[in-house]
mmCIF file of C-alpha atoms in Angstrom:
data_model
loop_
_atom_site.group_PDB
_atom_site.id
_atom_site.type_symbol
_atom_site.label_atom_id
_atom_site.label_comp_id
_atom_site.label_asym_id
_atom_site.label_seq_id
_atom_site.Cartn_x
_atom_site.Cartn_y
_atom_site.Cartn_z
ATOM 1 C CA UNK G 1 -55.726 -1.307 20.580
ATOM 2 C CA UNK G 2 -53.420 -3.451 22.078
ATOM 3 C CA UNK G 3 -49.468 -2.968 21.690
ATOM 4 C CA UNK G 4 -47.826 -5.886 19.876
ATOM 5 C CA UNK G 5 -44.486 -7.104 20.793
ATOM 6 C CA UNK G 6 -42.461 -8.177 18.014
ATOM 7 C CA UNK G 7 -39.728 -10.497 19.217
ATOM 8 C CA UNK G 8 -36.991 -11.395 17.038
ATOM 9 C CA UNK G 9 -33.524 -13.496 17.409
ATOM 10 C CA UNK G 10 -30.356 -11.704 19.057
ATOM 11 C CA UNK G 11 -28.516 -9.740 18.861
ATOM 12 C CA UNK G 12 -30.995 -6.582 19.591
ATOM 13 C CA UNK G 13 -28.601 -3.896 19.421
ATOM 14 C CA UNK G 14 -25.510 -4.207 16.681
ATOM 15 C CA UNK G 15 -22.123 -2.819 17.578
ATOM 16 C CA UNK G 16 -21.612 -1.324 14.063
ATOM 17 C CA UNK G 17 -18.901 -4.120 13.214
ATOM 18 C CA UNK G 18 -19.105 -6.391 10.205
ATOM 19 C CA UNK G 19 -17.066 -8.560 8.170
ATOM 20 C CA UNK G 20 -16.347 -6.381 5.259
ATOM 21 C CA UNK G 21 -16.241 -3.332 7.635
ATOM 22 C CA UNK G 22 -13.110 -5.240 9.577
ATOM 23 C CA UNK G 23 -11.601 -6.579 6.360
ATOM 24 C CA UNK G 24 -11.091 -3.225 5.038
ATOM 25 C CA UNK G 25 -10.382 -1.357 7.898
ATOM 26 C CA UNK G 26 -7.125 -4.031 7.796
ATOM 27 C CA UNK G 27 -6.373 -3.179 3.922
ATOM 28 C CA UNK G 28 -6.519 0.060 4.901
ATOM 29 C CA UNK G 29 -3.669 -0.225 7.436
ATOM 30 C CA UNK G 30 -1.964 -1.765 4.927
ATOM 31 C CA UNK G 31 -1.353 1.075 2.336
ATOM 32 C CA UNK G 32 1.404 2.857 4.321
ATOM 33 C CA UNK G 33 3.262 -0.564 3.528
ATOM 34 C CA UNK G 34 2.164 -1.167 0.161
ATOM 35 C CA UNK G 35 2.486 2.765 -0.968
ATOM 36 C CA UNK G 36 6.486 1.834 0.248
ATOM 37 C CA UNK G 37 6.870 -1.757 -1.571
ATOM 38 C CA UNK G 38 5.672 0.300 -4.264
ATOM 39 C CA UNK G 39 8.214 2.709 -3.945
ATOM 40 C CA UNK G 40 10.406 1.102 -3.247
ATOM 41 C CA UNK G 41 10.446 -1.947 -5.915
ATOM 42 C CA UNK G 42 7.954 -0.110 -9.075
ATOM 43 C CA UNK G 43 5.492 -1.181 -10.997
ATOM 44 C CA UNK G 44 6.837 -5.140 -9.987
ATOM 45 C CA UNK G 45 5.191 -4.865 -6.951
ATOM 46 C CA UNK G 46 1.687 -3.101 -8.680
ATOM 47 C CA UNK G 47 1.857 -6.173 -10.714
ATOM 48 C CA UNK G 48 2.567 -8.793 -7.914
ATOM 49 C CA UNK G 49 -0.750 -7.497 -5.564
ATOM 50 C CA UNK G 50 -2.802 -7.517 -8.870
ATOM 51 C CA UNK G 51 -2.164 -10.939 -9.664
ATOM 52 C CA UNK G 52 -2.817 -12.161 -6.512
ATOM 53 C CA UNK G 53 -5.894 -9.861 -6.143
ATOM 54 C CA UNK G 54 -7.192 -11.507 -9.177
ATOM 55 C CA UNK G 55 -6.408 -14.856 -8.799
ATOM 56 C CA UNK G 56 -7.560 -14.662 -4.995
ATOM 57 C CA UNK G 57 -11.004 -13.531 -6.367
ATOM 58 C CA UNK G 58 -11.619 -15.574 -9.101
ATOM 59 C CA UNK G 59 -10.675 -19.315 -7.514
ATOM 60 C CA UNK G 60 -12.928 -18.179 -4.669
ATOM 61 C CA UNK G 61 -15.665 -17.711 -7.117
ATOM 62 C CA UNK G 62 -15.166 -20.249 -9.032
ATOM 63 C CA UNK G 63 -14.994 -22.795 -5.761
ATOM 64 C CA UNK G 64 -17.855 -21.467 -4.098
ATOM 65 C CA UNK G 65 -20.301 -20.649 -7.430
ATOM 66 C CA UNK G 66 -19.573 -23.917 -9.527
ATOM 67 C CA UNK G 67 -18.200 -26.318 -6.666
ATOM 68 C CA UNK G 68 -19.883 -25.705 -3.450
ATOM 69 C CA UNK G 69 -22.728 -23.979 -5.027
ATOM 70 C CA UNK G 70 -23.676 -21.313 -2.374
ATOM 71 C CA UNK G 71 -24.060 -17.825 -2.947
ATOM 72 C CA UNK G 72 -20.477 -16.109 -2.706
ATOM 73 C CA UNK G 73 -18.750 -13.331 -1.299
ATOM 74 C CA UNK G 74 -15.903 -12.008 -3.385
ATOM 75 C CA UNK G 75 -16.440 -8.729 -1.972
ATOM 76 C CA UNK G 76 -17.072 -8.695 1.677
ATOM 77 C CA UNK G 77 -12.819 -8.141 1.581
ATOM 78 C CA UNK G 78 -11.551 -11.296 2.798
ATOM 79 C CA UNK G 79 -10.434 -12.801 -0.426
ATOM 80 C CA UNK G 80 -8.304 -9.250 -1.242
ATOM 81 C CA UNK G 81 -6.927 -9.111 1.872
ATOM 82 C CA UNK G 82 -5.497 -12.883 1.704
ATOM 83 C CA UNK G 83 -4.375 -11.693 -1.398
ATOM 84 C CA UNK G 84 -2.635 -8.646 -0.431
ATOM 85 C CA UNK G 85 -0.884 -10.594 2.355
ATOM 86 C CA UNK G 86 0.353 -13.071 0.631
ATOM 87 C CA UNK G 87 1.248 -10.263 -2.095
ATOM 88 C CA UNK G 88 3.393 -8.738 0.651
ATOM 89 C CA UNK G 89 5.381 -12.268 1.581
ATOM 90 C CA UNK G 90 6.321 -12.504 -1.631
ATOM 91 C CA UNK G 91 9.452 -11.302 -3.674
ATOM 92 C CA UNK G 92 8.500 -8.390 -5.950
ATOM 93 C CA UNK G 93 10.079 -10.179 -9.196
ATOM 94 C CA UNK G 94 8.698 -13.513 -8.649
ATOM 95 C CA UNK G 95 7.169 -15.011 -12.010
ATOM 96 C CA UNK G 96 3.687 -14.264 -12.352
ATOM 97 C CA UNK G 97 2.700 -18.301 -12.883
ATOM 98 C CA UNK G 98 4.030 -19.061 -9.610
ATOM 99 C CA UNK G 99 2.166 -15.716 -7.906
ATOM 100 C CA UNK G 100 -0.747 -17.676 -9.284
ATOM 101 C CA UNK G 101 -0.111 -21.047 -8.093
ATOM 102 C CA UNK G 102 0.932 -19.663 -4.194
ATOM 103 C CA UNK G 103 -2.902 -17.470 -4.883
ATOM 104 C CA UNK G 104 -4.910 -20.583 -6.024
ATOM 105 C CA UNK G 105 -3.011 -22.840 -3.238
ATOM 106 C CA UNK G 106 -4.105 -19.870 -0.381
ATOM 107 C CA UNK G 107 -7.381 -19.689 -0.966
ATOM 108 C CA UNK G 108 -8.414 -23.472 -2.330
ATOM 109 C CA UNK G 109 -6.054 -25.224 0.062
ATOM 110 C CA UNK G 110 -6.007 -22.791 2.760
ATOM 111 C CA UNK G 111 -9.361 -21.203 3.155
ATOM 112 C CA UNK G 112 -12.198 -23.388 0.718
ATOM 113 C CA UNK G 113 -10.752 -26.371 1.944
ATOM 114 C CA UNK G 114 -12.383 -25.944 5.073
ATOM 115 C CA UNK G 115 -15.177 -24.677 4.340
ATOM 116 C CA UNK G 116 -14.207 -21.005 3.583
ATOM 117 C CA UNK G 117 -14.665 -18.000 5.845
ATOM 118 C CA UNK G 118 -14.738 -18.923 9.299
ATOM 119 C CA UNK G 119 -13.887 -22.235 9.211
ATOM 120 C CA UNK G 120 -10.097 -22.437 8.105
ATOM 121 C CA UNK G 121 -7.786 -23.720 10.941
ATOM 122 C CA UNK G 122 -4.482 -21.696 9.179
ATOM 123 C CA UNK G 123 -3.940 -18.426 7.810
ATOM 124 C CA UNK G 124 -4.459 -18.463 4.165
ATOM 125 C CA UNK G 125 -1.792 -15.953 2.873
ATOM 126 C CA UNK G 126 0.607 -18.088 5.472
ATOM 127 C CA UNK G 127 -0.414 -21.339 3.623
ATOM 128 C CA UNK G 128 0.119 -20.038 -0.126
ATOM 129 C CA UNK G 129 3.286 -18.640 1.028
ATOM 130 C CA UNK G 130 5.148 -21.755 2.605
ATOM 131 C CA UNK G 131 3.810 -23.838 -0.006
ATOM 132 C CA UNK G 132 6.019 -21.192 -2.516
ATOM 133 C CA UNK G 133 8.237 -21.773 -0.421
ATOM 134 C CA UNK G 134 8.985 -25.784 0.243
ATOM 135 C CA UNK G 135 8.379 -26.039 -3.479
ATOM 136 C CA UNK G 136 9.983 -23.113 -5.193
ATOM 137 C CA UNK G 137 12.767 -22.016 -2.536
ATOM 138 C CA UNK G 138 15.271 -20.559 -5.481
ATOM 139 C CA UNK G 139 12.787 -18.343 -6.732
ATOM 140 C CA UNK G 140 11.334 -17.594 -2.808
ATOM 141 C CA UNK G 141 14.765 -16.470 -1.708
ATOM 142 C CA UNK G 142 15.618 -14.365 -5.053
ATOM 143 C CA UNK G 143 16.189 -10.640 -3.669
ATOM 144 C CA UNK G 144 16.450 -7.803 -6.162
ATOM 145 C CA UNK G 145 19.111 -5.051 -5.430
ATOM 146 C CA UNK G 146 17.435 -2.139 -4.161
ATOM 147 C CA UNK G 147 19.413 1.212 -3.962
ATOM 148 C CA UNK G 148 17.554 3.418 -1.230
ATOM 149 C CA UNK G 149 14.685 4.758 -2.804
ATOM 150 C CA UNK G 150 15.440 3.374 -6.459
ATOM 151 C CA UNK G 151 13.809 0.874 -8.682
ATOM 152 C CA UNK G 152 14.553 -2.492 -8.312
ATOM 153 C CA UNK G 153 17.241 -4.043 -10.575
ATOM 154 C CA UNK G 154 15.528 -7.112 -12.997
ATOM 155 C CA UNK G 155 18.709 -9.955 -12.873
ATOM 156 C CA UNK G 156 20.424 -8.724 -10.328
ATOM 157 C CA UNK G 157 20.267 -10.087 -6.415
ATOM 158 C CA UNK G 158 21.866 -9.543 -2.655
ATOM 159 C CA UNK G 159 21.064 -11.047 0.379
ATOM 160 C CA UNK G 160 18.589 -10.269 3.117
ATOM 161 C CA UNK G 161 19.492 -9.580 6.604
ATOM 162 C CA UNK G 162 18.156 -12.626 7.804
ATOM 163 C CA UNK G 163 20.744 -14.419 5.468
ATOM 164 C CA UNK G 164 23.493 -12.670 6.595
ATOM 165 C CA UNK G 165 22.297 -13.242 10.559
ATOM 166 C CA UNK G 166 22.323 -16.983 9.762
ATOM 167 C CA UNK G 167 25.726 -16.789 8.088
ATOM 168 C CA UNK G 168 27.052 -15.517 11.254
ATOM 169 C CA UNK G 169 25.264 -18.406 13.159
ATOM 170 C CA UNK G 170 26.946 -20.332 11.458
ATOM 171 C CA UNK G 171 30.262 -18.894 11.773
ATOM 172 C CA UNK G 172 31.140 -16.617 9.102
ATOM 173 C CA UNK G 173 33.133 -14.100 10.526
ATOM 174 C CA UNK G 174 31.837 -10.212 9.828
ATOM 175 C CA UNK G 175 28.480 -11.520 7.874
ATOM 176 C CA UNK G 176 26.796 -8.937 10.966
ATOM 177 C CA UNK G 177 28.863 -6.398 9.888
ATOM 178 C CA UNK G 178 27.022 -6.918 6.783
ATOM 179 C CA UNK G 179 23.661 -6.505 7.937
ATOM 180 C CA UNK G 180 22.007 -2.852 7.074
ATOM 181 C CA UNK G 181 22.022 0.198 10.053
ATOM 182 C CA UNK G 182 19.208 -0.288 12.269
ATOM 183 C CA UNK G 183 17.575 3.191 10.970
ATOM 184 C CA UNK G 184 17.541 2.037 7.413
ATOM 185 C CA UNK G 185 15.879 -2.000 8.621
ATOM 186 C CA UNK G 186 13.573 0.509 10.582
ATOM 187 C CA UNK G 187 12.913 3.402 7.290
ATOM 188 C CA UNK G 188 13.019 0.193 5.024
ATOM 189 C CA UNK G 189 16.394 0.654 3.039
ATOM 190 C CA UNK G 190 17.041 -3.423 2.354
ATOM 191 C CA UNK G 191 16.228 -6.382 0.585
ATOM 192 C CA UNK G 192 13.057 -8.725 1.074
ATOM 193 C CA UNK G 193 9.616 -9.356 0.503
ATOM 194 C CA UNK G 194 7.391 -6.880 -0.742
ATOM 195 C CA UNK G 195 5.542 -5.644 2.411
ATOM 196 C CA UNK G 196 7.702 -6.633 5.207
ATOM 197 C CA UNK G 197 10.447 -4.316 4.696
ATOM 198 C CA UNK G 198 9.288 -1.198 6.332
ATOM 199 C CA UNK G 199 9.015 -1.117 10.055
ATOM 200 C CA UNK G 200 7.524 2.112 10.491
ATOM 201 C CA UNK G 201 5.021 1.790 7.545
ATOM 202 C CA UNK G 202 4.000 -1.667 9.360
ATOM 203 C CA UNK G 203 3.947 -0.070 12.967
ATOM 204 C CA UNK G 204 1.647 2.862 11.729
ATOM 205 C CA UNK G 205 -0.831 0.298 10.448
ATOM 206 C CA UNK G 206 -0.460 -1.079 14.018
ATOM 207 C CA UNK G 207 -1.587 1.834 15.516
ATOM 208 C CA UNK G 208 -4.626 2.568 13.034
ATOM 209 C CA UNK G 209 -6.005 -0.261 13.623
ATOM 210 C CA UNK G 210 -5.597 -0.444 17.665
ATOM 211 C CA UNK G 211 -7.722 2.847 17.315
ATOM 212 C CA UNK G 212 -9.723 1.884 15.434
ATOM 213 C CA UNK G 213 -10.472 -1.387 17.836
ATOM 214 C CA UNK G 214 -10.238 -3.615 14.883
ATOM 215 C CA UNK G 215 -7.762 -5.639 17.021
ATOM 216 C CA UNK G 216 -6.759 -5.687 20.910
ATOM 217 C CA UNK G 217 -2.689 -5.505 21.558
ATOM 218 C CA UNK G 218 -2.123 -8.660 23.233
ATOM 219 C CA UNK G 219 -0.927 -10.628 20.386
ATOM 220 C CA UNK G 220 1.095 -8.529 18.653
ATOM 221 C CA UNK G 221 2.838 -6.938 21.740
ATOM 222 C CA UNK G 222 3.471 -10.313 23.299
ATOM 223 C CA UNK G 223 4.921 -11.702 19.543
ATOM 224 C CA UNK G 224 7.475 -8.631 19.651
ATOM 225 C CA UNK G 225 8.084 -8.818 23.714
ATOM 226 C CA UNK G 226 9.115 -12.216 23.241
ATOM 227 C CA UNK G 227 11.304 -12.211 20.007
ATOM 228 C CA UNK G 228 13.117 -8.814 21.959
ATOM 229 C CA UNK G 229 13.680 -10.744 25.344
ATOM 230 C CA UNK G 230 14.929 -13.942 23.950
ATOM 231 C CA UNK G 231 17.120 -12.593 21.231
ATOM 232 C CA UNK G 232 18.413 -10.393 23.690
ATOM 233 C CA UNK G 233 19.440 -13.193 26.142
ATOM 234 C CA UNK G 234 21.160 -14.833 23.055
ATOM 235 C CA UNK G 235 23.224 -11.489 22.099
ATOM 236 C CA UNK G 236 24.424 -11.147 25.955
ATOM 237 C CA UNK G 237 25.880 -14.775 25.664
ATOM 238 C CA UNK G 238 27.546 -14.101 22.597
ATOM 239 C CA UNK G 239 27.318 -10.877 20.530
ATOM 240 C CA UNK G 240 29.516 -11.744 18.168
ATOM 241 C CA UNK G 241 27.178 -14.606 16.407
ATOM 242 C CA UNK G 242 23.737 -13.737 17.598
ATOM 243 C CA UNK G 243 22.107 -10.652 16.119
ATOM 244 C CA UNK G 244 20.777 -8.023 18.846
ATOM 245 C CA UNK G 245 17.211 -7.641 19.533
ATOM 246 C CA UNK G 246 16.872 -4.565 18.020
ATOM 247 C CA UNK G 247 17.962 -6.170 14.508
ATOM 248 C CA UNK G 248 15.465 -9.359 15.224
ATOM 249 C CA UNK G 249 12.815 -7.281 15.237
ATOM 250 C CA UNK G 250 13.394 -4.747 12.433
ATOM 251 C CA UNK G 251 14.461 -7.771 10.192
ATOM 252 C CA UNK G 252 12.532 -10.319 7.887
ATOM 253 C CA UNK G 253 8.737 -10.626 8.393
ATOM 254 C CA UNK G 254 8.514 -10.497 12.272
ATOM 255 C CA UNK G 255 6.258 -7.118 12.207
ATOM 256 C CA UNK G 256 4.466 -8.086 9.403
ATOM 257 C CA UNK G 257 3.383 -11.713 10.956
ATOM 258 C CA UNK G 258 2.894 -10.107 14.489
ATOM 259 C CA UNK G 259 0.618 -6.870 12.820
ATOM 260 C CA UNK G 260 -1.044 -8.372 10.253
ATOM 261 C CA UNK G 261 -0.771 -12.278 10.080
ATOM 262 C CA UNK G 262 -0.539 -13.709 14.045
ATOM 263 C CA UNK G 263 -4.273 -11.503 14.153
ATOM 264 C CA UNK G 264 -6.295 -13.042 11.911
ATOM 265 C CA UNK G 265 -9.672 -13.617 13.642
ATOM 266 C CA UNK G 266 -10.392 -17.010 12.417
ATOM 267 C CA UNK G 267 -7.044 -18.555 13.161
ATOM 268 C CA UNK G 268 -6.122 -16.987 16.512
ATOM 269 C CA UNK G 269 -7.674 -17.539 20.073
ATOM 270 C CA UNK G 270 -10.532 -15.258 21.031
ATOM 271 C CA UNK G 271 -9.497 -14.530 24.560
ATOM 272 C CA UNK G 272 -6.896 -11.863 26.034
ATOM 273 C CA UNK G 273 -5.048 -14.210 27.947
ATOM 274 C CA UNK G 274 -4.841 -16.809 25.060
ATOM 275 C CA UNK G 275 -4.205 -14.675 23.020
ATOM 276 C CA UNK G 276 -0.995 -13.362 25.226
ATOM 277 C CA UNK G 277 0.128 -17.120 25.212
ATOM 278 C CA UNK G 278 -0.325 -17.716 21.367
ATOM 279 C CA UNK G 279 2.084 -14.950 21.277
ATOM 280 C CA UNK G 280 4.629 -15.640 23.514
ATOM 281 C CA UNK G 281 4.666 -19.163 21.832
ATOM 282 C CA UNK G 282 4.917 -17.473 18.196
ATOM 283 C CA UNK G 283 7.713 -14.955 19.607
ATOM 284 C CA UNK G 284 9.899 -18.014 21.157
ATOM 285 C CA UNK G 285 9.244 -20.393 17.923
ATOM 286 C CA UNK G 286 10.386 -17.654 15.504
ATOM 287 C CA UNK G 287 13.521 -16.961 17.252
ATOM 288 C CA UNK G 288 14.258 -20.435 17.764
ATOM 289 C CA UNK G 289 13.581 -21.200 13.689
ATOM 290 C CA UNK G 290 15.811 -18.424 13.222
ATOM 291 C CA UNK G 291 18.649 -19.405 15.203
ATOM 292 C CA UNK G 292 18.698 -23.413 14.712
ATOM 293 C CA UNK G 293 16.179 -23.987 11.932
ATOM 294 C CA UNK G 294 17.151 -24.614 8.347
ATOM 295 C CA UNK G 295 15.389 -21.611 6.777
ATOM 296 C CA UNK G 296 16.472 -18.120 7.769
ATOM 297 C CA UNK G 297 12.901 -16.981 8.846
ATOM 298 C CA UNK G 298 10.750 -18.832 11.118
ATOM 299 C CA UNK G 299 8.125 -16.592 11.480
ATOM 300 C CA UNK G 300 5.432 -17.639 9.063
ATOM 301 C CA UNK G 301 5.929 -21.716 10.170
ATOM 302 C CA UNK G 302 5.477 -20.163 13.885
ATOM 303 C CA UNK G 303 2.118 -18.855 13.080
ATOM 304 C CA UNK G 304 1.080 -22.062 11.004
ATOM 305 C CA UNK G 305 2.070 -24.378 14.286
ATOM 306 C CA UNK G 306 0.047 -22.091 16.544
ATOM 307 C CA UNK G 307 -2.640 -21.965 14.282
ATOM 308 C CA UNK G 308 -2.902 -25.786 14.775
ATOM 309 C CA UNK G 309 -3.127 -24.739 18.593
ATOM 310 C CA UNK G 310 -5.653 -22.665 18.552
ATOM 311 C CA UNK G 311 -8.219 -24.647 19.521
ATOM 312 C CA UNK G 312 -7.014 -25.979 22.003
ATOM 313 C CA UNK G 313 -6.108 -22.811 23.539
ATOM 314 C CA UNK G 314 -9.574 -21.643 22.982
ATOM 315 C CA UNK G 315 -10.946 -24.751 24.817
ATOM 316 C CA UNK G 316 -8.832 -24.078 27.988
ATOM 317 C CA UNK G 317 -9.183 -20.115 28.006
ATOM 318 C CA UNK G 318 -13.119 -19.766 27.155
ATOM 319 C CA UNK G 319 -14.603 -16.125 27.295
ATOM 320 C CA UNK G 320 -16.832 -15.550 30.315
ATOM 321 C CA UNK G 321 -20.772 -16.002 29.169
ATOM 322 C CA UNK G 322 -22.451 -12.566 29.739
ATOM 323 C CA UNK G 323 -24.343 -12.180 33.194
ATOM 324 C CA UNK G 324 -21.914 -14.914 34.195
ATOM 325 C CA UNK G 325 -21.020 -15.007 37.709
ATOM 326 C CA UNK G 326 -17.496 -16.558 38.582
ATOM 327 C CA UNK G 327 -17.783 -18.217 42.057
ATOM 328 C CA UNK G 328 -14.900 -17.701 44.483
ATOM 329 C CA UNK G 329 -14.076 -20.860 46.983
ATOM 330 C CA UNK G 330 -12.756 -19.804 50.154
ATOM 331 C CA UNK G 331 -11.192 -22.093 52.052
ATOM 332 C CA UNK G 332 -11.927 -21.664 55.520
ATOM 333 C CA UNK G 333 -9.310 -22.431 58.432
ATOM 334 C CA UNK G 334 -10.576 -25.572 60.625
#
């Protein structure tokens, strides 16, 4: 009898990796941060993730079941972690009906829009959250006083570091005095969005998931290389107005966009070295928003206008086809 060879489509051997498998190896990196926020600010910031969670879950189905009329896929993870994320940009007493508006605007405007998975040209969570933010920018920029390691306080506010670097920008004289010690920005001991406030919660997700190979270092190293480098020229010319590098970093939601929101597979370019110039770009954007832009934190419109780059970067920096041999012209000496 004669052996029959069954020939199917590639890929012939699977590397293991899947959609849900990468979504969820992210949220996972994410509970050392959200385990803080909810330390940190109680059962507001529970309630916060949950609403998004929900509303994430349910315009998706809705969109996709009744609008587009495909078969959906609530749970392959990508719908909680947009919602998560933008959980995690947001303040932890924010009214619920705008935590639903920013949700339906992420995933509707952000993701659907385009087609859904795969297809959106901007970060989701990035999209519901400066949409909050043009149109609500009181309630965006409401802080609740948080003693170290104590509830927050409903009705009462303080400023963010970021607020207080832009104040000295601007000329205030000892708003840097003002700004938290570098070991509590680092342990997470000051005002501001729900999951950007803790370095080191943010920099051990960083390190799960560059073991686990979920994603490669080049844009988050070269978002943080840049931010240190160029804040750090500014603080040499003048310490007294611009913030050190140290503080730049530790501040606002620079770790959180470099980790978690510069990374995002759809919306960044697929190859080392443009990936390594997406970054630098974010990094130099961010600190120039910060410095001369009218909002106090550039980092999330950063990612949005290199988003919009993307492809282009991914049409001049192309992955080499496999088996593909790069030719070498010599020139020879006449």
């Amino acid at each position: 009898m004669e052996n029959r060879i069954i020939v199917s489509p590639s890929p012939h051997i699977h590397s293991g990796d899947s959609i849900s498998k990468n979504m969820y190896g992210v949220l996972i990196a994410l509970i050392p941060a959200f385990l803080f926020s909810v330390y940190q600010f109680g059962w507001h910031s529970l309630l916060v993730t949950a609403i998004c969670v929900l509303t994430c879950c349910l315009t998706e189905y809705f969109i996709t079941t009744f609008m587009l009329r495909r078969k959906n896929y609530i749970f392959d993870g990508s719908a909680i972690l947009t919602a998560v994320l933008l959980a995690f940009n947001l303040p932890s007493t924010l009214p619920w009906w705008i935590v639903v508006i920013g949700s339906i605007i992420a995933i509707a405007i952000g993701k659907m829009a385009f087609g859904g998975l795969g297809n959106n040209i901007f970060n989701p969570a990035l999209v519901g959250r400066v949409f909050l933010l043009i149109a609500f920018p009181a309630q965006m920029t409401t802080w609740p006083v948080v003693s170290h390691f104590a509830k927050a306080v409903d009705g009462e506010t303080m400023a963010t570091p970021l607020s207080f670097m832009k104040e000295a920008i601007k000329g205030t004289e000892g708003a840097l005095e003002q700004i938290p010690s570098s070991l509590d920005l680092f342990l997470g001991l000051n005002p501001g969005s729900m999951g950007e406030i803790s370095a080191i919660a943010l920099l051990i997700g960083l390190v799960y998931m560059l073991a686990r190979k979920i994603i490669t270092w080049h844009t988050p190293i070269s978002i943080l290389l840049t931010v240190f480098v160029f804040s750090g020229i500014l603080y040499l010319v003048n310490p007294s107005i611009y913030p050190s590098p140290i503080t730049h970093l530790l501040t606002g939601g620079l770790m959180l966009g470099a980790i978690f929101m510069a990374t995002d597979y759809v919306s960044s370019p697929i190859t080392s070295r443009g990936q390594l110039i997406y970054g630098v770009s974010i990094g130099l954007l961010t600190v120039i928003i910060r410095t001369w832009g009218a909002y106090p934190e550039g980092m999330s419109f950063a990612i949005l206008i290199m988003n919009a780059f993307t492809p282009i970067i991914n049409l001049y920096f192309k992955p080499k086809h496999f088996g593909e041999k790069v030719k070498k012209v010599k020139e020879v000496a006449k």
